[in-house]
Amino acid sequence: MTNKNEGTASRIYLVVNFVILILITILFSWHATRYYSDWNNGLESFMKNMAVSLSYPAWTYDKRVIEQITAVMIEKDEIISVVVYDDKNNKLVVKEKKLNLTTTDLLFGTKRLDRTYNLIYADTYVGKVIFTYIDRSTRTFLVVSGTGAALLYIVSALLILNIKKSKKLAAMVNELNELNAELEMAFNELEETQNKIINAEKMAALGKLMVNIAHDINTPAGIIYSSLTEQQNRIDNVVKKFQSDQLTEEDFKDCLDTISELNQIMLRNAKRIIELVQSLKRTAMNEMTQTWSEVNVKSLVNDVLNAMHPRLRKTKIEVVTEVDDNLVAYTVPGAIAQILMNLIDNAIVHAFEYDNPGKIVIKFEKVMSRNKEEYLQLTFSDNGKGMDEETKKRAFEPFYTTDKENGTGLGLSIVYNLVVDMLGGDIELESEIGKGTTLRIKIPLTKKNA
């Protein structure tokens, strides 16, 4: 009887173990397939986004920006080399790092793979980028996961037999903790890479701003040059008449009047150049320093609008500001300036699509919360085309954009990070198709002596 019971128990044990083995195999296969798909899709998305960010610098042959962007790319663990070509198949930038395949890599079958993406700007082929990467992380994951699945089966079998149950469970918990630590490290690396990409985008935007200001300075500089030339001609003419005793009082007076008018013209245009340069200087310094200080909000807004004037004047957009002349806040001027610049640029590209007429209203005011805390509130609104529900939900996601050709998907993401992470505020977005968009940003005001 005992032998019969033992035989029955043994058969049940084998059936249970077989069922457990089948379930673990199915679970492992599903999980491994999903992990590889997520890894592959994530890496492909990263490469595509990087290719998009390289299209404009490749079009302008801006090697400095290409160097900055590829420097961020090569820091990703899987990527071992990035080669950027122009439209004539000439190498623009090559970034690579040394790859040492270990015995473990050879054992796991780690492969070296390539992917090529064309660089398209304004529907024009401007070059290509070739990524070389390895699938070490996926191979390692498969081996580790396979090992984990095998251990799970062994532990399950041991649990059925009630042998060393506590010890095996503790070993599995430790292994899971190690896997969680690795996942946390991978997440931190991803976050660091994202911050570097955002900084690269910020520097590229500042460079574009300087180029636009330079174009805007050309006009008053040309007027000054023309006025000086005319003034010199008038003086030379008077000197010739004086030397030949042909200078009359009327000629001399006419020369003085003309020179006076020309001086006024030159003074006005020189003042314009000084204002442009000072606005750019203050905006650029605020962008770079990111320090806390007291600032007149209206002056800061005017500096940003002066810096953005070359871009705005090419549109049909009217910008209206509602800011008290004496509104002073202790905050990070560079963060406020960058928030405004990104919001204006985002409205130009997405709300009005470059050439449509429209209106932007920028309003700053101090508000008091229910618990008597003081906030600086920015209300930024436009009467553009608005957003649908899907766009509103994903508006602050990095790399999400409705303009695949020109947008980078970082504008509103940078605004969100500055408002929430740096300034400790919050941001609300309201939008409706055909009725425009409104963003309300509340920033807590810190006392200067705090």
Tab-separated table of C-alpha atoms in Angstrom:
chain	number	residue	atom	x	y	z
A	1	MET	CA	0.000	0.000	0.000
A	2	THR	CA	2.801	2.320	0.876
A	3	ASN	CA	4.605	1.634	-2.399
A	4	LYS	CA	1.360	2.318	-4.270
A	5	ASN	CA	0.908	5.656	-2.506
A	6	GLU	CA	4.514	6.549	-3.182
A	7	GLY	CA	4.067	5.669	-6.860
A	8	THR	CA	0.933	7.828	-7.070
A	9	ALA	CA	2.686	10.722	-5.320
A	10	SER	CA	5.647	10.325	-7.642
A	11	ARG	CA	3.406	10.459	-10.702
A	12	ILE	CA	1.610	13.528	-9.346
A	13	TYR	CA	4.991	15.092	-8.660
A	14	LEU	CA	6.132	14.459	-12.243
A	15	VAL	CA	2.872	15.857	-13.682
A	16	VAL	CA	3.057	18.955	-11.493
A	17	ASN	CA	6.707	19.478	-12.372
A	18	PHE	CA	5.931	19.095	-16.072
A	19	VAL	CA	3.085	21.627	-15.839
A	20	ILE	CA	5.330	24.030	-13.951
A	21	LEU	CA	8.065	23.562	-16.545
A	22	ILE	CA	5.636	24.343	-19.396
A	23	LEU	CA	4.277	27.452	-17.624
A	24	ILE	CA	7.742	28.796	-16.835
A	25	THR	CA	8.872	28.189	-20.435
A	26	ILE	CA	5.858	30.058	-21.825
A	27	LEU	CA	6.308	32.918	-19.353
A	28	PHE	CA	10.033	33.198	-20.102
A	29	SER	CA	9.462	33.149	-23.875
A	30	TRP	CA	6.807	35.861	-23.629
A	31	HIS	CA	8.863	38.015	-21.293
A	32	ALA	CA	12.073	37.626	-23.354
A	33	THR	CA	10.255	38.470	-26.593
A	34	ARG	CA	8.657	41.525	-25.024
A	35	TYR	CA	11.928	42.709	-23.517
A	36	TYR	CA	13.786	42.362	-26.812
A	37	SER	CA	11.001	44.182	-28.643
A	38	ASP	CA	10.993	47.044	-26.105
A	39	TRP	CA	14.790	47.291	-26.213
A	40	ASN	CA	14.870	47.251	-30.004
A	41	ASN	CA	12.035	49.794	-30.295
A	42	GLY	CA	13.606	52.066	-27.680
A	43	LEU	CA	17.009	51.992	-29.376
A	44	GLU	CA	15.431	52.554	-32.786
A	45	SER	CA	13.409	55.495	-31.428
A	46	PHE	CA	16.557	56.982	-29.894
A	47	MET	CA	18.453	56.645	-33.187
A	48	LYS	CA	15.599	58.105	-35.219
A	49	ASN	CA	15.288	61.080	-32.872
A	50	MET	CA	19.020	61.636	-33.048
A	51	ALA	CA	18.884	61.449	-36.836
A	52	VAL	CA	16.137	64.099	-36.817
A	53	SER	CA	18.204	66.356	-34.542
A	54	LEU	CA	21.192	65.950	-36.905
A	55	SER	CA	19.295	66.914	-40.064
A	56	TYR	CA	19.471	70.685	-39.612
A	57	PRO	CA	23.179	70.820	-38.584
A	58	ALA	CA	23.989	68.472	-41.501
A	59	TRP	CA	22.128	70.774	-43.858
A	60	THR	CA	24.112	73.790	-42.603
A	61	TYR	CA	27.390	71.786	-42.304
A	62	ASP	CA	27.574	72.894	-38.660
A	63	LYS	CA	30.221	70.466	-37.423
A	64	ARG	CA	30.274	71.989	-33.936
A	65	VAL	CA	26.619	71.143	-33.271
A	66	ILE	CA	27.038	67.740	-34.949
A	67	GLU	CA	30.006	67.061	-32.635
A	68	GLN	CA	27.884	67.959	-29.584
A	69	ILE	CA	24.960	65.773	-30.620
A	70	THR	CA	27.102	62.770	-31.575
A	71	ALA	CA	28.997	63.128	-28.289
A	72	VAL	CA	25.677	62.528	-26.511
A	73	MET	CA	24.867	59.583	-28.787
A	74	ILE	CA	28.151	57.747	-28.245
A	75	GLU	CA	27.641	57.812	-24.464
A	76	LYS	CA	24.742	55.369	-24.804
A	77	ASP	CA	26.005	51.972	-23.699
A	78	GLU	CA	24.859	49.985	-26.742
A	79	ILE	CA	26.242	52.414	-29.335
A	80	ILE	CA	29.962	52.026	-30.124
A	81	SER	CA	30.310	54.299	-33.146
A	82	VAL	CA	28.441	57.069	-34.957
A	83	VAL	CA	29.449	58.222	-38.445
A	84	VAL	CA	27.729	61.212	-40.073
A	85	TYR	CA	27.967	61.729	-43.841
A	86	ASP	CA	26.896	64.721	-45.918
A	87	ASP	CA	24.788	64.514	-49.082
A	88	LYS	CA	27.946	63.808	-51.122
A	89	ASN	CA	28.850	60.811	-48.945
A	90	ASN	CA	31.738	62.674	-47.311
A	91	LYS	CA	32.332	62.025	-43.638
A	92	LEU	CA	31.416	64.998	-41.452
A	93	VAL	CA	31.932	63.545	-37.959
A	94	VAL	CA	33.131	60.180	-36.657
A	95	LYS	CA	32.609	59.223	-33.003
A	96	GLU	CA	33.588	55.818	-31.699
A	97	LYS	CA	34.684	54.122	-28.537
A	98	LYS	CA	36.858	51.124	-27.980
A	99	LEU	CA	35.010	47.805	-27.843
A	100	ASN	CA	36.490	44.975	-25.832
A	101	LEU	CA	34.587	41.731	-26.252
A	102	THR	CA	34.972	39.621	-23.148
A	103	THR	CA	34.809	35.865	-22.857
A	104	THR	CA	31.276	36.303	-21.562
A	105	ASP	CA	30.355	38.236	-24.721
A	106	LEU	CA	31.735	35.444	-26.904
A	107	LEU	CA	29.892	32.875	-24.813
A	108	PHE	CA	26.598	34.800	-25.038
A	109	GLY	CA	27.020	35.419	-28.787
A	110	THR	CA	27.110	39.214	-28.595
A	111	LYS	CA	26.772	40.664	-32.094
A	112	ARG	CA	27.977	43.882	-33.693
A	113	LEU	CA	25.149	45.467	-35.739
A	114	ASP	CA	24.696	48.512	-37.989
A	115	ARG	CA	21.774	50.793	-38.757
A	116	THR	CA	21.651	53.601	-41.303
A	117	TYR	CA	19.261	56.554	-41.283
A	118	ASN	CA	18.922	59.168	-43.973
A	119	LEU	CA	19.040	62.796	-42.829
A	120	ILE	CA	16.145	64.741	-44.352
A	121	TYR	CA	15.642	68.477	-43.916
A	122	ALA	CA	12.814	70.364	-45.660
A	123	ASP	CA	12.114	67.303	-47.834
A	124	THR	CA	15.761	67.329	-48.976
A	125	TYR	CA	18.337	64.574	-48.502
A	126	VAL	CA	21.210	66.193	-46.614
A	127	GLY	CA	23.208	63.135	-45.636
A	128	LYS	CA	23.069	60.007	-43.540
A	129	VAL	CA	24.132	58.664	-40.170
A	130	ILE	CA	25.372	55.139	-39.515
A	131	PHE	CA	25.092	53.717	-35.991
A	132	THR	CA	27.136	50.709	-34.942
A	133	TYR	CA	25.904	49.010	-31.781
A	134	ILE	CA	25.994	45.748	-29.886
A	135	ASP	CA	23.211	43.674	-28.344
A	136	ARG	CA	25.172	42.873	-25.194
A	137	SER	CA	22.413	44.012	-22.847
A	138	THR	CA	19.758	41.843	-24.512
A	139	ARG	CA	22.040	38.813	-24.605
A	140	THR	CA	22.899	39.299	-20.966
A	141	PHE	CA	19.231	39.757	-20.131
A	142	LEU	CA	18.268	36.556	-21.941
A	143	VAL	CA	20.944	34.572	-20.130
A	144	VAL	CA	20.095	36.126	-16.768
A	145	SER	CA	16.364	35.673	-17.371
A	146	GLY	CA	16.912	32.095	-18.541
A	147	THR	CA	18.958	31.435	-15.452
A	148	GLY	CA	16.211	33.021	-13.366
A	149	ALA	CA	13.576	30.869	-15.042
A	150	ALA	CA	15.627	27.742	-14.429
A	151	LEU	CA	16.104	28.713	-10.802
A	152	LEU	CA	12.390	29.351	-10.500
A	153	TYR	CA	11.673	25.852	-11.778
A	154	ILE	CA	14.194	24.328	-9.370
A	155	VAL	CA	12.797	26.280	-6.443
A	156	SER	CA	9.252	25.252	-7.390
A	157	ALA	CA	10.319	21.631	-7.505
A	158	LEU	CA	12.031	21.948	-4.168
A	159	LEU	CA	8.950	23.631	-2.710
A	160	ILE	CA	6.860	20.656	-3.815
A	161	LEU	CA	9.276	18.337	-2.062
A	162	ASN	CA	9.504	20.724	0.899
A	163	ILE	CA	13.313	20.687	0.777
A	164	LYS	CA	15.316	23.743	1.764
A	165	LYS	CA	12.339	25.982	0.996
A	166	SER	CA	13.450	28.988	2.998
A	167	LYS	CA	17.001	28.998	1.620
A	168	LYS	CA	15.925	28.862	-2.013
A	169	LEU	CA	13.321	31.603	-1.554
A	170	ALA	CA	15.925	33.880	0.035
A	171	ALA	CA	18.292	33.282	-2.900
A	172	MET	CA	15.577	34.279	-5.369
A	173	VAL	CA	14.785	37.452	-3.420
A	174	ASN	CA	18.457	38.453	-3.466
A	175	GLU	CA	18.650	37.884	-7.200
A	176	LEU	CA	15.537	39.941	-7.799
A	177	ASN	CA	17.040	42.762	-5.708
A	178	GLU	CA	20.154	42.696	-7.866
A	179	LEU	CA	18.045	42.858	-11.025
A	180	ASN	CA	16.110	45.807	-9.582
A	181	ALA	CA	19.371	47.597	-8.809
A	182	GLU	CA	20.527	47.067	-12.401
A	183	LEU	CA	17.234	48.402	-13.708
A	184	GLU	CA	17.546	51.456	-11.450
A	185	MET	CA	21.064	52.121	-12.741
A	186	ALA	CA	19.840	51.819	-16.329
A	187	PHE	CA	17.036	54.283	-15.591
A	188	ASN	CA	19.496	56.786	-14.082
A	189	GLU	CA	21.726	56.518	-17.146
A	190	LEU	CA	18.732	57.106	-19.408
A	191	GLU	CA	17.739	60.184	-17.402
A	192	GLU	CA	21.300	61.546	-17.593
A	193	THR	CA	21.355	61.026	-21.373
A	194	GLN	CA	18.053	62.857	-21.705
A	195	ASN	CA	19.420	65.836	-19.727
A	196	LYS	CA	22.456	66.007	-22.005
A	197	ILE	CA	20.237	65.983	-25.098
A	198	ILE	CA	18.151	68.796	-23.614
A	199	ASN	CA	21.304	70.847	-22.912
A	200	ALA	CA	22.495	70.278	-26.480
A	201	GLU	CA	19.134	71.486	-27.811
A	202	LYS	CA	19.350	74.516	-25.531
A	203	MET	CA	22.796	75.482	-26.858
A	204	ALA	CA	21.655	74.996	-30.450
A	205	ALA	CA	18.686	77.320	-29.846
A	206	LEU	CA	20.982	79.960	-28.340
A	207	GLY	CA	23.229	79.727	-31.399
A	208	LYS	CA	20.282	80.278	-33.734
A	209	LEU	CA	19.266	83.267	-31.624
A	210	MET	CA	22.695	84.870	-32.057
A	211	VAL	CA	22.582	84.367	-35.829
A	212	ASN	CA	19.171	86.055	-36.028
A	213	ILE	CA	20.353	89.006	-33.906
A	214	ALA	CA	23.381	89.411	-36.186
A	215	HIS	CA	21.045	89.720	-39.176
A	216	ASP	CA	18.948	92.281	-37.311
A	217	ILE	CA	22.021	94.413	-36.543
A	218	ASN	CA	22.984	94.591	-40.222
A	219	THR	CA	20.185	97.057	-41.061
A	220	PRO	CA	21.067	99.873	-38.581
A	221	ALA	CA	24.765	99.260	-39.230
A	222	GLY	CA	24.203	99.764	-42.959
A	223	ILE	CA	22.245	102.968	-42.304
A	224	ILE	CA	25.089	104.304	-40.139
A	225	TYR	CA	27.620	103.478	-42.833
A	226	SER	CA	25.546	105.198	-45.538
A	227	SER	CA	25.055	108.264	-43.322
A	228	LEU	CA	28.782	108.502	-42.581
A	229	THR	CA	29.545	108.238	-46.294
A	230	GLU	CA	27.082	111.025	-47.142
A	231	GLN	CA	28.414	113.137	-44.281
A	232	GLN	CA	31.991	112.745	-45.511
A	233	ASN	CA	30.943	113.688	-49.062
A	234	ARG	CA	29.233	116.867	-47.770
A	235	ILE	CA	32.284	117.850	-45.759
A	236	ASP	CA	34.637	117.204	-48.707
A	237	ASN	CA	32.415	119.363	-50.931
A	238	VAL	CA	32.407	122.249	-48.418
A	239	VAL	CA	36.197	122.004	-47.989
A	240	LYS	CA	36.696	122.206	-51.785
A	241	LYS	CA	34.436	125.266	-52.038
A	242	PHE	CA	36.215	126.869	-49.088
A	243	GLN	CA	39.640	126.327	-50.602
A	244	SER	CA	38.491	127.828	-53.922
A	245	ASP	CA	36.752	130.798	-52.211
A	246	GLN	CA	33.401	129.606	-53.561
A	247	LEU	CA	31.826	128.714	-50.204
A	248	THR	CA	28.715	130.750	-49.456
A	249	GLU	CA	26.927	131.176	-46.181
A	250	GLU	CA	23.955	129.263	-47.587
A	251	ASP	CA	26.198	126.334	-48.611
A	252	PHE	CA	27.778	126.219	-45.172
A	253	LYS	CA	24.402	126.356	-43.395
A	254	ASP	CA	22.974	123.649	-45.666
A	255	CYS	CA	25.982	121.449	-44.868
A	256	LEU	CA	25.523	121.931	-41.113
A	257	ASP	CA	21.798	121.118	-41.334
A	258	THR	CA	22.489	117.969	-43.353
A	259	ILE	CA	25.239	116.812	-40.982
A	260	SER	CA	22.932	117.412	-38.008
A	261	GLU	CA	20.184	115.306	-39.601
A	262	LEU	CA	22.641	112.551	-40.465
A	263	ASN	CA	23.992	112.588	-36.891
A	264	GLN	CA	20.478	112.130	-35.530
A	265	ILE	CA	19.920	109.193	-37.885
A	266	MET	CA	23.211	107.592	-36.820
A	267	LEU	CA	22.468	108.157	-33.123
A	268	ARG	CA	19.068	106.467	-33.427
A	269	ASN	CA	20.502	103.456	-35.256
A	270	ALA	CA	23.510	103.197	-32.925
A	271	LYS	CA	21.091	103.186	-29.980
A	272	ARG	CA	19.141	100.402	-31.708
A	273	ILE	CA	22.317	98.330	-32.089
A	274	ILE	CA	23.208	98.895	-28.432
A	275	GLU	CA	19.715	97.826	-27.326
A	276	LEU	CA	19.881	94.675	-29.451
A	277	VAL	CA	23.335	93.737	-28.178
A	278	GLN	CA	22.423	94.440	-24.545
A	279	SER	CA	19.225	92.386	-24.857
A	280	LEU	CA	21.146	89.491	-26.376
A	281	LYS	CA	23.873	89.791	-23.727
A	282	ARG	CA	21.407	89.747	-20.844
A	283	THR	CA	19.420	86.896	-22.358
A	284	ALA	CA	22.531	84.835	-23.102
A	285	MET	CA	24.042	85.463	-19.652
A	286	ASN	CA	20.773	84.491	-17.971
A	287	GLU	CA	20.659	81.335	-20.080
A	288	MET	CA	24.185	80.338	-19.081
A	289	THR	CA	24.354	81.296	-15.394
A	290	GLN	CA	20.979	79.983	-14.131
A	291	THR	CA	21.426	81.730	-10.756
A	292	TRP	CA	18.842	83.150	-8.374
A	293	SER	CA	18.519	86.932	-8.367
A	294	GLU	CA	16.034	89.796	-8.208
A	295	VAL	CA	14.791	90.773	-11.636
A	296	ASN	CA	12.376	93.271	-13.131
A	297	VAL	CA	9.982	90.972	-14.969
A	298	LYS	CA	8.968	93.518	-17.612
A	299	SER	CA	12.605	94.224	-18.518
A	300	LEU	CA	13.229	90.494	-18.765
A	301	VAL	CA	10.216	90.043	-21.072
A	302	ASN	CA	11.362	92.945	-23.254
A	303	ASP	CA	14.859	91.432	-23.518
A	304	VAL	CA	13.404	88.108	-24.652
A	305	LEU	CA	11.128	89.791	-27.202
A	306	ASN	CA	14.055	91.846	-28.536
A	307	ALA	CA	16.114	88.665	-28.854
A	308	MET	CA	13.214	86.878	-30.575
A	309	HIS	CA	12.391	89.850	-32.834
A	310	PRO	CA	14.330	88.552	-35.887
A	311	ARG	CA	12.256	85.360	-35.767
A	312	LEU	CA	8.951	87.046	-34.976
A	313	ARG	CA	9.230	89.677	-37.696
A	314	LYS	CA	9.175	86.922	-40.345
A	315	THR	CA	5.690	85.936	-39.148
A	316	LYS	CA	2.296	87.610	-39.024
A	317	ILE	CA	2.024	87.154	-35.264
A	318	GLU	CA	1.203	90.031	-32.907
A	319	VAL	CA	2.693	89.749	-29.400
A	320	VAL	CA	0.881	91.573	-26.584
A	321	THR	CA	2.387	91.833	-23.076
A	322	GLU	CA	0.557	92.575	-19.840
A	323	VAL	CA	3.240	93.136	-17.214
A	324	ASP	CA	3.368	95.795	-14.517
A	325	ASP	CA	6.377	98.122	-14.833
A	326	ASN	CA	7.300	97.606	-11.171
A	327	LEU	CA	6.826	93.826	-10.993
A	328	VAL	CA	10.001	92.453	-9.342
A	329	ALA	CA	10.563	88.792	-8.474
A	330	TYR	CA	13.367	86.824	-6.833
A	331	THR	CA	13.767	83.854	-9.153
A	332	VAL	CA	16.030	82.351	-11.840
A	333	PRO	CA	15.948	84.863	-14.739
A	334	GLY	CA	17.586	82.409	-17.152
A	335	ALA	CA	14.880	79.813	-16.525
A	336	ILE	CA	12.101	82.395	-17.044
A	337	ALA	CA	13.784	83.606	-20.259
A	338	GLN	CA	14.157	80.095	-21.619
A	339	ILE	CA	10.545	79.257	-20.739
A	340	LEU	CA	9.341	82.300	-22.682
A	341	MET	CA	11.616	81.605	-25.664
A	342	ASN	CA	10.481	77.985	-25.913
A	343	LEU	CA	6.791	78.911	-25.580
A	344	ILE	CA	7.072	81.594	-28.295
A	345	ASP	CA	9.013	79.274	-30.599
A	346	ASN	CA	6.526	76.450	-29.987
A	347	ALA	CA	3.602	78.759	-30.838
A	348	ILE	CA	5.275	79.951	-34.056
A	349	VAL	CA	5.892	76.389	-35.241
A	350	HIS	CA	2.788	74.554	-34.034
A	351	ALA	CA	0.004	77.049	-33.223
A	352	PHE	CA	0.307	79.172	-36.373
A	353	GLU	CA	2.462	76.936	-38.606
A	354	TYR	CA	4.940	79.711	-39.540
A	355	ASP	CA	2.867	81.810	-41.976
A	356	ASN	CA	-0.617	82.108	-40.446
A	357	PRO	CA	-1.603	85.394	-38.725
A	358	GLY	CA	-2.350	85.268	-35.031
A	359	LYS	CA	-1.920	86.771	-31.595
A	360	ILE	CA	0.129	85.811	-28.541
A	361	VAL	CA	-0.641	87.292	-25.105
A	362	ILE	CA	2.013	87.158	-22.364
A	363	LYS	CA	0.790	88.102	-18.886
A	364	PHE	CA	2.790	88.140	-15.634
A	365	GLU	CA	1.259	88.844	-12.246
A	366	LYS	CA	1.682	88.056	-8.568
A	367	VAL	CA	-1.073	85.875	-7.088
A	368	MET	CA	-1.813	84.667	-3.564
A	369	SER	CA	-2.745	81.064	-2.803
A	370	ARG	CA	-5.279	79.962	-0.221
A	371	ASN	CA	-2.544	79.317	2.337
A	372	LYS	CA	-1.214	82.885	1.817
A	373	GLU	CA	1.783	81.832	-0.274
A	374	GLU	CA	2.836	84.237	-3.017
A	375	TYR	CA	3.311	83.023	-6.590
A	376	LEU	CA	4.516	84.532	-9.845
A	377	GLN	CA	1.950	83.484	-12.453
A	378	LEU	CA	2.645	83.457	-16.194
A	379	THR	CA	-0.355	83.139	-18.502
A	380	PHE	CA	0.727	82.430	-22.065
A	381	SER	CA	-2.094	82.187	-24.582
A	382	ASP	CA	-2.476	82.119	-28.355
A	383	ASN	CA	-5.417	82.028	-30.740
A	384	GLY	CA	-3.862	79.364	-32.956
A	385	LYS	CA	-5.203	76.037	-34.146
A	386	GLY	CA	-5.233	74.380	-30.676
A	387	MET	CA	-4.559	70.763	-29.676
A	388	ASP	CA	-6.578	67.563	-29.717
A	389	GLU	CA	-6.908	65.363	-26.626
A	390	GLU	CA	-4.029	63.034	-27.571
A	391	THR	CA	-1.626	65.956	-28.137
A	392	LYS	CA	-2.648	67.573	-24.825
A	393	LYS	CA	-1.960	64.359	-22.908
A	394	ARG	CA	1.513	63.934	-24.454
A	395	ALA	CA	2.491	67.606	-24.874
A	396	PHE	CA	5.166	67.493	-22.151
A	397	GLU	CA	6.648	64.122	-23.162
A	398	PRO	CA	10.275	64.323	-24.414
A	399	PHE	CA	10.606	63.850	-28.195
A	400	TYR	CA	6.834	63.907	-28.792
A	401	THR	CA	6.026	66.295	-31.660
A	402	THR	CA	3.271	66.812	-34.226
A	403	ASP	CA	5.814	68.272	-36.672
A	404	LYS	CA	8.010	65.316	-37.579
A	405	GLU	CA	10.072	67.289	-40.112
A	406	ASN	CA	10.998	70.408	-38.117
A	407	GLY	CA	10.128	69.697	-34.477
A	408	THR	CA	12.405	67.999	-31.963
A	409	GLY	CA	9.741	67.338	-29.330
A	410	LEU	CA	11.846	68.995	-26.619
A	411	GLY	CA	10.311	72.504	-26.400
A	412	LEU	CA	7.473	71.911	-23.940
A	413	SER	CA	9.431	69.113	-22.235
A	414	ILE	CA	12.186	71.619	-21.391
A	415	VAL	CA	9.544	74.093	-20.160
A	416	TYR	CA	8.054	71.413	-17.893
A	417	ASN	CA	11.453	70.479	-16.436
A	418	LEU	CA	12.350	74.125	-15.773
A	419	VAL	CA	9.011	74.919	-14.118
A	420	VAL	CA	8.661	71.761	-12.022
A	421	ASP	CA	12.227	70.605	-11.313
A	422	MET	CA	14.204	73.867	-11.187
A	423	LEU	CA	11.628	76.420	-10.005
A	424	GLY	CA	9.390	74.081	-7.979
A	425	GLY	CA	6.217	75.296	-9.684
A	426	ASP	CA	3.390	73.729	-11.620
A	427	ILE	CA	1.981	74.108	-15.121
A	428	GLU	CA	-1.530	73.743	-16.534
A	429	LEU	CA	-2.442	73.398	-20.198
A	430	GLU	CA	-5.814	74.249	-21.710
A	431	SER	CA	-6.469	73.843	-25.416
A	432	GLU	CA	-9.254	73.160	-27.858
A	433	ILE	CA	-9.169	72.605	-31.597
A	434	GLY	CA	-9.756	75.911	-33.397
A	435	LYS	CA	-9.777	77.967	-30.169
A	436	GLY	CA	-6.086	78.250	-29.309
A	437	THR	CA	-3.987	77.213	-26.329
A	438	THR	CA	-3.402	78.655	-22.854
A	439	LEU	CA	-0.625	77.680	-20.430
A	440	ARG	CA	-0.735	78.839	-16.809
A	441	ILE	CA	2.536	78.579	-14.944
A	442	LYS	CA	2.709	79.239	-11.196
A	443	ILE	CA	6.150	79.696	-9.660
A	444	PRO	CA	6.531	80.041	-5.872
A	445	LEU	CA	8.359	83.239	-4.955
A	446	THR	CA	11.354	82.736	-2.680
A	447	LYS	CA	12.444	85.552	-0.385
A	448	LYS	CA	15.880	86.939	-1.158
A	449	ASN	CA	17.208	86.211	2.356
A	450	ALA	CA	15.860	82.632	2.358
